[in-house]
Amino acid sequence: MGESQELYEKAKKIIPGGTQLLSKRPEMHLPGLWPAYYKSAKGCRVTDLDDNIYYDMSFMGIGANVLGYCDEDVDNAVIDAVNHGSMCTLNAPEEVELAELLLELHPWADMVRYAKTGGEALSIAVRIARACTGKEIVLICGYHGWHDWYLAANLEKGDPLSYVHLSGLEPKGVPSGLADTNFIFSYNDIERFQELINKYDGKIAAVIMESIRNDYPENDFLQKIRKITKEKEIILIFDEVSAGFRLCCGGAHLVLDVTPDMITMGKALSNGYPMAAILGKGNVMKAAQDTFISSTYWTERIGLAASIATINKYRENQVDKHLDHIGTIVKGGLRKIADKHNISINISGINPMTHFEFQYDKPLVYKTFFTQEMLKRGYLATTAIYASYAHTDETVKGYINATDEVFGLIQNYILNGELPLLDGTVCHSGFQRLA
């Protein structure tokens, strides 16, 4: 057991759940062996507490570091902000500069508000929509955070959120009075969407959904939703926290050619510094004045400065084209070696956010074994690969070569009718409580 795992064992005793983010729990990847903590990170290379160096071919800061870790241009902008005072009784002028920049990228929008995380931004957007319309029901498609308004979906019998995010999310602590305030539909399921529209006609404040996640829209799915929401005067909110800045410099809806009433942004907006934004049409956003939305640290300067520098670098270097290139060769490489070893996998996701799944009984065993063996070869790797500007063709080549070796081992287990041999236990899927 290395220093990282020793520290994690201590953390579980004094921090509920061990970490602040479910996605960063070692149990989600490789229980007992995943290097839980990092000493330093630069580009796409990570050094853990035991001085082991890995290439991050997984989530790149859970999708936040599109430019790579410790980007010099962004960090210099942050250092300058710190040197001039990151917090003050007065407002930072970067608030206006960033707002103008975001509105330039999204000419359909008129106004901007800020927060520090994607989950906060979604809560703000929902509050504004309800304030604007005077209605309460929200229709949901996708993952939108941990707050009460979202988890209220699971106050309904069954496990509705398992259809769009994680299974087993208990709504304990969520007021029962929020039951029947939101309802779930799946991406590309226009029939379910129309069913909800018909059932709750006249009571729906907003439809909130990820513009794109793992699948591209089919049969004019987004256009149909836009048409219906316009006809019913329902506010359409696109969650661009994950997809934003990956298909283009701005929200993915710009490429998909569908104009919402509001969007939320985070993660890639600021390359690892806490920052989120809510953009919208003026007649909707003005409702923020009719309710109370306010927080001290939404005004600090660091996130603003980081976002401005990040967006400028995206534009100057056409980062979205690089992400598409990296994602394309990752997908092609995975398909080629899977076919070579007769490994059955399903590859999905937009190019900058590739996902694959093992198509076998007990797929989590195969996933855990893959992570285990890739870690031995110097890669932080799971069944998701988020491309970054720091990844190069050479990085991907090394990753594919290592994957080729691991898929060869998996093929041998399959031919022998055996499950892959794990050094520890199987990784978690969905939400599981820690012992």
Tab-separated table of C-alpha atoms in Angstrom:
chain	number	residue	atom	x	y	z
A	1	MET	CA	0.000	0.000	0.000
A	2	GLY	CA	1.505	3.303	-1.111
A	3	GLU	CA	1.311	6.706	0.515
A	4	SER	CA	-1.754	7.663	-1.527
A	5	GLN	CA	-3.754	4.671	-0.362
A	6	GLU	CA	-2.601	5.124	3.237
A	7	LEU	CA	-3.806	8.727	3.128
A	8	TYR	CA	-7.105	7.652	1.591
A	9	GLU	CA	-7.697	5.161	4.397
A	10	LYS	CA	-7.217	8.039	6.845
A	11	ALA	CA	-9.528	10.271	4.771
A	12	LYS	CA	-12.387	7.780	4.909
A	13	LYS	CA	-12.364	8.048	8.709
A	14	ILE	CA	-12.602	11.828	8.848
A	15	ILE	CA	-14.293	12.794	5.539
A	16	PRO	CA	-17.716	11.273	4.798
A	17	GLY	CA	-17.338	9.317	1.558
A	18	GLY	CA	-13.568	9.841	1.568
A	19	THR	CA	-13.592	12.508	-1.161
A	20	GLN	CA	-15.607	15.550	-2.177
A	21	LEU	CA	-16.542	14.133	-5.591
A	22	LEU	CA	-18.005	10.708	-6.280
A	23	SER	CA	-16.056	10.432	-9.547
A	24	LYS	CA	-12.765	10.751	-7.657
A	25	ARG	CA	-13.344	7.897	-5.255
A	26	PRO	CA	-10.725	5.188	-5.898
A	27	GLU	CA	-13.499	2.607	-5.548
A	28	MET	CA	-14.988	3.922	-8.794
A	29	HIS	CA	-11.850	2.841	-10.642
A	30	LEU	CA	-9.583	0.365	-8.862
A	31	PRO	CA	-10.395	-0.295	-5.193
A	32	GLY	CA	-7.322	-0.429	-2.987
A	33	LEU	CA	-4.884	0.327	-5.797
A	34	TRP	CA	-5.917	3.522	-7.574
A	35	PRO	CA	-3.509	6.389	-6.684
A	36	ALA	CA	-5.991	8.555	-4.826
A	37	TYR	CA	-3.886	11.723	-4.530
A	38	TYR	CA	-1.525	13.667	-6.757
A	39	LYS	CA	1.625	15.603	-5.955
A	40	SER	CA	1.783	17.498	-9.233
A	41	ALA	CA	0.191	17.556	-12.676
A	42	LYS	CA	1.436	19.125	-15.908
A	43	GLY	CA	0.097	18.704	-19.422
A	44	CYS	CA	-1.409	15.219	-19.304
A	45	ARG	CA	1.162	13.766	-16.882
A	46	VAL	CA	0.346	13.191	-13.222
A	47	THR	CA	2.746	12.414	-10.364
A	48	ASP	CA	1.262	10.673	-7.316
A	49	LEU	CA	2.454	10.873	-3.705
A	50	ASP	CA	4.833	7.963	-4.274
A	51	ASP	CA	6.454	9.759	-7.249
A	52	ASN	CA	4.906	7.392	-9.786
A	53	ILE	CA	4.262	9.182	-13.087
A	54	TYR	CA	1.198	8.426	-15.209
A	55	TYR	CA	-0.282	9.692	-18.437
A	56	ASP	CA	-3.873	10.697	-17.806
A	57	MET	CA	-5.935	8.944	-20.462
A	58	SER	CA	-9.093	9.117	-18.411
A	59	PHE	CA	-11.084	12.132	-17.232
A	60	MET	CA	-8.494	14.948	-17.254
A	61	GLY	CA	-9.663	16.588	-14.044
A	62	ILE	CA	-13.188	15.179	-14.473
A	63	GLY	CA	-13.538	17.116	-17.709
A	64	ALA	CA	-12.257	20.441	-16.398
A	65	ASN	CA	-8.760	20.587	-17.901
A	66	VAL	CA	-9.342	20.788	-21.638
A	67	LEU	CA	-6.059	22.666	-22.134
A	68	GLY	CA	-4.201	20.219	-19.923
A	69	TYR	CA	-2.965	20.527	-16.365
A	70	CYS	CA	-1.078	23.596	-15.178
A	71	ASP	CA	-1.479	25.491	-18.457
A	72	GLU	CA	1.051	28.316	-18.453
A	73	ASP	CA	-1.155	30.957	-20.098
A	74	VAL	CA	-4.104	30.377	-17.804
A	75	ASP	CA	-1.939	30.094	-14.707
A	76	ASN	CA	-0.155	33.358	-15.529
A	77	ALA	CA	-3.520	35.127	-15.789
A	78	VAL	CA	-4.490	33.689	-12.401
A	79	ILE	CA	-1.189	34.707	-10.813
A	80	ASP	CA	-1.703	38.241	-12.104
A	81	ALA	CA	-5.212	38.266	-10.626
A	82	VAL	CA	-3.874	37.080	-7.272
A	83	ASN	CA	-1.130	39.701	-7.287
A	84	HIS	CA	-3.726	42.423	-7.840
A	85	GLY	CA	-6.067	41.075	-5.164
A	86	SER	CA	-8.420	38.177	-5.783
A	87	MET	CA	-11.181	39.564	-3.529
A	88	CYS	CA	-12.296	43.083	-2.669
A	89	THR	CA	-15.254	45.074	-1.394
A	90	LEU	CA	-15.562	46.390	-4.963
A	91	ASN	CA	-16.342	44.287	-8.021
A	92	ALA	CA	-13.728	42.877	-10.387
A	93	PRO	CA	-13.927	44.482	-13.860
A	94	GLU	CA	-13.309	41.037	-15.370
A	95	GLU	CA	-16.990	40.310	-14.644
A	96	VAL	CA	-17.938	42.617	-17.494
A	97	GLU	CA	-15.102	41.522	-19.774
A	98	LEU	CA	-16.021	37.851	-19.463
A	99	ALA	CA	-19.721	38.576	-19.943
A	100	GLU	CA	-18.991	40.433	-23.164
A	101	LEU	CA	-16.786	37.583	-24.359
A	102	LEU	CA	-19.434	34.941	-23.629
A	103	LEU	CA	-22.148	36.982	-25.326
A	104	GLU	CA	-19.915	37.437	-28.355
A	105	LEU	CA	-19.622	33.639	-28.597
A	106	HIS	CA	-23.396	33.268	-28.090
A	107	PRO	CA	-25.062	36.139	-29.983
A	108	TRP	CA	-28.559	34.787	-29.215
A	109	ALA	CA	-28.023	35.534	-25.492
A	110	ASP	CA	-28.325	38.937	-23.800
A	111	MET	CA	-27.273	38.557	-20.153
A	112	VAL	CA	-24.899	36.557	-17.937
A	113	ARG	CA	-24.728	35.513	-14.284
A	114	TYR	CA	-21.896	33.663	-12.569
A	115	ALA	CA	-21.380	30.865	-10.063
A	116	LYS	CA	-18.466	28.615	-9.116
A	117	THR	CA	-19.619	25.110	-10.083
A	118	GLY	CA	-21.840	23.504	-12.677
A	119	GLY	CA	-24.269	22.257	-10.048
A	120	GLU	CA	-24.702	25.788	-8.698
A	121	ALA	CA	-25.232	27.129	-12.196
A	122	LEU	CA	-27.996	24.607	-12.848
A	123	SER	CA	-29.728	25.488	-9.574
A	124	ILE	CA	-29.600	29.158	-10.514
A	125	ALA	CA	-30.972	28.459	-13.985
A	126	VAL	CA	-33.890	26.464	-12.593
A	127	ARG	CA	-34.651	29.190	-10.037
A	128	ILE	CA	-34.663	31.841	-12.785
A	129	ALA	CA	-36.924	29.728	-15.006
A	130	ARG	CA	-39.412	29.159	-12.210
A	131	ALA	CA	-39.335	32.832	-11.254
A	132	CYS	CA	-39.864	33.857	-14.877
A	133	THR	CA	-42.795	31.541	-15.555
A	134	GLY	CA	-44.431	31.259	-12.145
A	135	LYS	CA	-44.555	27.503	-12.693
A	136	GLU	CA	-42.775	24.701	-10.843
A	137	ILE	CA	-42.418	21.521	-12.896
A	138	VAL	CA	-39.133	20.851	-14.674
A	139	LEU	CA	-38.537	18.123	-17.252
A	140	ILE	CA	-35.027	16.674	-17.051
A	141	CYS	CA	-32.739	14.805	-19.431
A	142	GLY	CA	-29.194	14.138	-18.213
A	143	TYR	CA	-27.011	14.753	-15.171
A	144	HIS	CA	-27.335	18.179	-13.561
A	145	GLY	CA	-25.761	18.049	-10.096
A	146	TRP	CA	-26.582	17.097	-6.527
A	147	HIS	CA	-29.034	19.777	-5.421
A	148	ASP	CA	-32.548	19.223	-4.076
A	149	TRP	CA	-34.352	20.346	-7.239
A	150	TYR	CA	-32.605	17.553	-9.199
A	151	LEU	CA	-32.604	14.694	-6.685
A	152	ALA	CA	-36.304	15.327	-6.172
A	153	ALA	CA	-36.831	13.180	-9.278
A	154	ASN	CA	-36.062	10.126	-7.130
A	155	LEU	CA	-38.850	10.936	-4.687
A	156	GLU	CA	-40.966	9.145	-7.256
A	157	LYS	CA	-41.130	5.353	-6.811
A	158	GLY	CA	-38.386	3.409	-8.527
A	159	ASP	CA	-35.063	4.966	-9.499
A	160	PRO	CA	-35.839	7.500	-12.263
A	161	LEU	CA	-32.386	9.113	-12.272
A	162	SER	CA	-30.796	5.758	-13.122
A	163	TYR	CA	-32.114	6.272	-16.656
A	164	VAL	CA	-30.095	9.443	-17.176
A	165	HIS	CA	-27.230	9.265	-14.678
A	166	LEU	CA	-26.449	7.017	-11.700
A	167	SER	CA	-28.386	4.267	-10.018
A	168	GLY	CA	-29.002	4.183	-6.287
A	169	LEU	CA	-29.152	7.937	-5.600
A	170	GLU	CA	-31.295	8.067	-2.478
A	171	PRO	CA	-33.154	11.383	-2.052
A	172	LYS	CA	-32.677	11.312	1.724
A	173	GLY	CA	-32.698	14.845	3.103
A	174	VAL	CA	-34.650	16.142	0.104
A	175	PRO	CA	-37.988	17.585	1.305
A	176	SER	CA	-40.899	15.331	0.381
A	177	GLY	CA	-42.781	18.432	-0.699
A	178	LEU	CA	-40.574	18.553	-3.794
A	179	ALA	CA	-42.100	15.326	-5.092
A	180	ASP	CA	-43.661	15.695	-8.551
A	181	THR	CA	-41.709	18.866	-9.317
A	182	ASN	CA	-39.492	17.237	-11.936
A	183	PHE	CA	-39.738	14.294	-14.291
A	184	ILE	CA	-37.216	12.337	-16.364
A	185	PHE	CA	-36.985	11.589	-20.054
A	186	SER	CA	-34.090	9.952	-21.905
A	187	TYR	CA	-32.055	11.437	-24.734
A	188	ASN	CA	-33.587	10.825	-28.177
A	189	ASP	CA	-36.839	9.580	-26.588
A	190	ILE	CA	-39.242	12.105	-28.076
A	191	GLU	CA	-42.248	9.892	-27.281
A	192	ARG	CA	-41.565	10.039	-23.530
A	193	PHE	CA	-40.973	13.783	-23.799
A	194	GLN	CA	-44.283	14.335	-25.594
A	195	GLU	CA	-46.035	12.172	-23.007
A	196	LEU	CA	-44.762	14.400	-20.193
A	197	ILE	CA	-45.692	17.553	-22.110
A	198	ASN	CA	-49.224	16.298	-22.555
A	199	LYS	CA	-49.571	15.148	-18.943
A	200	TYR	CA	-48.306	18.360	-17.325
A	201	ASP	CA	-49.406	20.874	-19.932
A	202	GLY	CA	-49.620	24.375	-18.493
A	203	LYS	CA	-47.569	23.524	-15.396
A	204	ILE	CA	-44.047	23.198	-16.845
A	205	ALA	CA	-41.523	25.964	-16.149
A	206	ALA	CA	-38.553	24.535	-18.027
A	207	VAL	CA	-36.993	21.687	-19.910
A	208	ILE	CA	-33.404	21.222	-18.838
A	209	MET	CA	-31.116	18.864	-20.700
A	210	GLU	CA	-27.594	18.281	-21.898
A	211	SER	CA	-27.439	19.376	-25.528
A	212	ILE	CA	-25.296	16.303	-26.180
A	213	ARG	CA	-23.563	13.688	-24.058
A	214	ASN	CA	-22.843	10.152	-25.233
A	215	ASP	CA	-25.052	10.117	-28.317
A	216	TYR	CA	-25.768	12.522	-31.126
A	217	PRO	CA	-29.383	13.660	-31.521
A	218	GLU	CA	-31.445	11.526	-33.895
A	219	ASN	CA	-34.495	12.313	-36.028
A	220	ASP	CA	-34.327	16.055	-35.297
A	221	PHE	CA	-34.697	15.331	-31.568
A	222	LEU	CA	-33.451	18.740	-30.406
A	223	GLN	CA	-35.358	20.629	-33.098
A	224	LYS	CA	-38.587	18.900	-32.053
A	225	ILE	CA	-37.991	19.788	-28.406
A	226	ARG	CA	-37.270	23.403	-29.355
A	227	LYS	CA	-40.462	23.590	-31.426
A	228	ILE	CA	-42.646	22.153	-28.669
A	229	THR	CA	-41.145	24.320	-25.912
A	230	LYS	CA	-41.666	27.446	-28.017
A	231	GLU	CA	-45.270	26.543	-28.710
A	232	LYS	CA	-45.921	25.855	-25.015
A	233	GLU	CA	-43.884	28.889	-23.799
A	234	ILE	CA	-41.610	26.586	-21.800
A	235	ILE	CA	-38.057	27.761	-21.121
A	236	LEU	CA	-35.463	25.498	-22.772
A	237	ILE	CA	-32.200	25.254	-20.816
A	238	PHE	CA	-29.165	23.479	-22.237
A	239	ASP	CA	-26.643	22.156	-19.727
A	240	GLU	CA	-23.285	22.772	-21.438
A	241	VAL	CA	-21.180	22.066	-18.351
A	242	SER	CA	-19.697	18.869	-19.830
A	243	ALA	CA	-20.051	19.362	-23.593
A	244	GLY	CA	-19.243	23.062	-23.753
A	245	PHE	CA	-16.021	24.117	-25.544
A	246	ARG	CA	-15.372	20.605	-26.884
A	247	LEU	CA	-17.156	20.676	-30.238
A	248	CYS	CA	-16.519	24.390	-30.756
A	249	CYS	CA	-15.459	27.468	-28.802
A	250	GLY	CA	-18.683	27.901	-26.874
A	251	GLY	CA	-21.680	25.688	-26.301
A	252	ALA	CA	-22.165	22.499	-28.305
A	253	HIS	CA	-25.641	23.731	-29.290
A	254	LEU	CA	-23.921	26.154	-31.687
A	255	VAL	CA	-22.754	23.175	-33.736
A	256	LEU	CA	-26.059	21.340	-33.317
A	257	ASP	CA	-27.838	24.467	-34.590
A	258	VAL	CA	-30.511	24.715	-31.893
A	259	THR	CA	-31.013	27.921	-29.920
A	260	PRO	CA	-32.159	27.558	-26.282
A	261	ASP	CA	-33.432	30.213	-23.906
A	262	MET	CA	-30.654	29.656	-21.375
A	263	ILE	CA	-27.418	27.683	-21.041
A	264	THR	CA	-25.156	26.800	-18.146
A	265	MET	CA	-21.379	26.460	-18.459
A	266	GLY	CA	-18.601	25.226	-16.168
A	267	LYS	CA	-15.716	22.719	-16.180
A	268	ALA	CA	-13.859	23.561	-19.421
A	269	LEU	CA	-14.838	27.229	-19.082
A	270	SER	CA	-11.843	27.926	-16.841
A	271	ASN	CA	-9.456	24.962	-17.225
A	272	GLY	CA	-9.509	23.760	-13.649
A	273	TYR	CA	-10.298	26.932	-11.711
A	274	PRO	CA	-13.710	27.223	-10.017
A	275	MET	CA	-16.025	29.066	-12.391
A	276	ALA	CA	-19.467	28.671	-13.935
A	277	ALA	CA	-21.801	30.845	-15.948
A	278	ILE	CA	-25.477	31.122	-16.807
A	279	LEU	CA	-26.343	32.795	-20.115
A	280	GLY	CA	-29.794	33.592	-21.411
A	281	LYS	CA	-32.212	35.758	-23.282
A	282	GLY	CA	-32.930	39.057	-21.616
A	283	ASN	CA	-36.632	38.482	-20.988
A	284	VAL	CA	-35.761	35.301	-19.072
A	285	MET	CA	-32.599	36.401	-17.270
A	286	LYS	CA	-34.243	39.558	-15.896
A	287	ALA	CA	-36.297	37.299	-13.618
A	288	ALA	CA	-33.114	36.841	-11.566
A	289	GLN	CA	-33.982	40.253	-10.143
A	290	ASP	CA	-37.338	38.977	-8.913
A	291	THR	CA	-35.810	36.312	-6.656
A	292	PHE	CA	-32.778	36.220	-4.352
A	293	ILE	CA	-29.621	34.847	-6.020
A	294	SER	CA	-26.401	36.045	-4.369
A	295	SER	CA	-23.106	34.673	-3.001
A	296	THR	CA	-19.833	36.254	-1.883
A	297	TYR	CA	-17.400	33.991	-3.702
A	298	TRP	CA	-19.190	34.305	-7.013
A	299	THR	CA	-17.478	37.707	-7.140
A	300	GLU	CA	-13.857	36.648	-6.655
A	301	ARG	CA	-11.430	37.392	-9.464
A	302	ILE	CA	-9.494	34.162	-10.081
A	303	GLY	CA	-12.205	32.236	-11.920
A	304	LEU	CA	-13.004	35.245	-14.078
A	305	ALA	CA	-9.370	35.750	-15.093
A	306	ALA	CA	-8.900	32.031	-15.752
A	307	SER	CA	-12.004	31.914	-17.951
A	308	ILE	CA	-10.948	34.873	-20.076
A	309	ALA	CA	-7.483	33.396	-20.633
A	310	THR	CA	-8.922	29.941	-21.339
A	311	ILE	CA	-11.420	31.172	-23.942
A	312	ASN	CA	-8.789	33.305	-25.661
A	313	LYS	CA	-6.495	30.282	-25.937
A	314	TYR	CA	-9.319	28.123	-27.300
A	315	ARG	CA	-9.951	30.661	-30.044
A	316	GLU	CA	-6.335	31.379	-30.924
A	317	ASN	CA	-5.338	27.715	-31.146
A	318	GLN	CA	-8.557	26.163	-32.518
A	319	VAL	CA	-8.497	23.753	-29.601
A	320	ASP	CA	-11.770	22.100	-30.628
A	321	LYS	CA	-10.151	20.822	-33.845
A	322	HIS	CA	-7.319	19.268	-31.841
A	323	LEU	CA	-9.798	17.595	-29.476
A	324	ASP	CA	-11.673	16.137	-32.442
A	325	HIS	CA	-8.414	14.857	-33.936
A	326	ILE	CA	-7.300	13.195	-30.700
A	327	GLY	CA	-10.722	11.674	-30.138
A	328	THR	CA	-10.831	10.357	-33.691
A	329	ILE	CA	-7.532	8.494	-33.416
A	330	VAL	CA	-8.477	7.177	-29.964
A	331	LYS	CA	-11.731	5.741	-31.297
A	332	GLY	CA	-10.056	4.328	-34.382
A	333	GLY	CA	-7.292	2.754	-32.329
A	334	LEU	CA	-9.706	1.180	-29.862
A	335	ARG	CA	-11.803	-0.298	-32.653
A	336	LYS	CA	-8.761	-1.672	-34.468
A	337	ILE	CA	-7.255	-3.492	-31.477
A	338	ALA	CA	-10.647	-4.693	-30.237
A	339	ASP	CA	-11.207	-6.322	-33.627
A	340	LYS	CA	-7.670	-7.695	-33.597
A	341	HIS	CA	-8.271	-9.511	-30.310
A	342	ASN	CA	-11.948	-10.307	-30.918
A	343	ILE	CA	-12.903	-8.216	-27.897
A	344	SER	CA	-16.523	-7.103	-27.911
A	345	ILE	CA	-16.786	-3.431	-26.923
A	346	ASN	CA	-19.285	-0.684	-27.633
A	347	ILE	CA	-17.657	2.680	-28.411
A	348	SER	CA	-19.763	5.817	-27.949
A	349	GLY	CA	-19.580	9.514	-27.174
A	350	ILE	CA	-18.564	12.605	-29.080
A	351	ASN	CA	-14.950	12.437	-30.246
A	352	PRO	CA	-13.561	14.632	-27.438
A	353	MET	CA	-15.366	12.491	-24.820
A	354	THR	CA	-14.981	8.873	-25.885
A	355	HIS	CA	-16.544	6.041	-23.882
A	356	PHE	CA	-16.400	2.297	-24.364
A	357	GLU	CA	-18.059	-0.641	-22.622
A	358	PHE	CA	-17.127	-4.311	-22.493
A	359	GLN	CA	-20.000	-6.372	-23.897
A	360	TYR	CA	-19.767	-9.368	-21.569
A	361	ASP	CA	-21.413	-10.714	-18.461
A	362	LYS	CA	-19.888	-8.968	-15.443
A	363	PRO	CA	-18.533	-6.012	-17.473
A	364	LEU	CA	-17.245	-4.319	-14.308
A	365	VAL	CA	-14.738	-7.144	-13.858
A	366	TYR	CA	-13.318	-6.413	-17.319
A	367	LYS	CA	-13.349	-2.686	-16.657
A	368	THR	CA	-11.488	-3.126	-13.360
A	369	PHE	CA	-8.932	-5.454	-14.952
A	370	PHE	CA	-8.341	-2.963	-17.781
A	371	THR	CA	-7.711	-0.136	-15.304
A	372	GLN	CA	-5.492	-2.384	-13.189
A	373	GLU	CA	-3.259	-3.430	-16.077
A	374	MET	CA	-3.089	0.023	-17.683
A	375	LEU	CA	-1.984	1.484	-14.341
A	376	LYS	CA	0.916	-0.990	-14.317
A	377	ARG	CA	1.884	0.361	-17.740
A	378	GLY	CA	1.859	3.991	-16.595
A	379	TYR	CA	-1.640	5.113	-17.583
A	380	LEU	CA	-4.574	6.467	-15.610
A	381	ALA	CA	-7.170	4.732	-17.729
A	382	THR	CA	-10.748	3.635	-17.417
A	383	THR	CA	-13.501	3.233	-20.005
A	384	ALA	CA	-13.721	6.984	-20.670
A	385	ILE	CA	-11.116	9.092	-22.467
A	386	TYR	CA	-11.501	12.879	-22.386
A	387	ALA	CA	-9.273	14.512	-24.977
A	388	SER	CA	-7.230	17.569	-24.081
A	389	TYR	CA	-4.998	20.036	-25.892
A	390	ALA	CA	-2.067	18.485	-23.997
A	391	HIS	CA	-2.597	15.073	-25.608
A	392	THR	CA	-0.504	14.432	-28.692
A	393	ASP	CA	-0.464	11.788	-31.407
A	394	GLU	CA	2.488	10.239	-29.595
A	395	THR	CA	0.552	10.146	-26.317
A	396	VAL	CA	-2.314	8.337	-28.006
A	397	LYS	CA	0.060	5.940	-29.756
A	398	GLY	CA	1.533	4.903	-26.409
A	399	TYR	CA	-1.932	4.496	-24.929
A	400	ILE	CA	-3.150	2.350	-27.820
A	401	ASN	CA	-0.022	0.168	-27.659
A	402	ALA	CA	-0.588	-0.416	-23.936
A	403	THR	CA	-4.268	-1.111	-24.544
A	404	ASP	CA	-3.259	-3.605	-27.240
A	405	GLU	CA	-1.251	-5.538	-24.641
A	406	VAL	CA	-4.092	-5.502	-22.106
A	407	PHE	CA	-6.708	-6.522	-24.667
A	408	GLY	CA	-4.408	-9.440	-25.529
A	409	LEU	CA	-4.520	-10.551	-21.900
A	410	ILE	CA	-8.300	-10.227	-21.862
A	411	GLN	CA	-8.548	-12.300	-25.033
A	412	ASN	CA	-6.628	-15.119	-23.360
A	413	TYR	CA	-9.020	-15.130	-20.400
A	414	ILE	CA	-12.003	-15.234	-22.746
A	415	LEU	CA	-10.533	-18.094	-24.794
A	416	ASN	CA	-9.938	-20.027	-21.571
A	417	GLY	CA	-13.478	-19.364	-20.365
A	418	GLU	CA	-12.229	-17.446	-17.341
A	419	LEU	CA	-12.870	-14.019	-15.869
A	420	PRO	CA	-9.856	-11.686	-15.744
A	421	LEU	CA	-7.820	-12.048	-12.544
A	422	LEU	CA	-8.023	-8.998	-10.293
A	423	ASP	CA	-5.440	-7.925	-7.732
A	424	GLY	CA	-8.239	-6.464	-5.591
A	425	THR	CA	-12.005	-6.083	-5.697
A	426	VAL	CA	-14.341	-5.031	-8.501
A	427	CYS	CA	-14.888	-1.299	-9.047
A	428	HIS	CA	-18.150	0.336	-8.018
A	429	SER	CA	-20.894	1.232	-10.451
A	430	GLY	CA	-23.273	4.048	-9.624
A	431	PHE	CA	-23.547	5.284	-6.066
A	432	GLN	CA	-22.392	2.886	-3.370
A	433	ARG	CA	-21.795	3.672	0.282
A	434	LEU	CA	-18.316	3.051	1.635
A	435	ALA	CA	-17.861	0.524	4.398
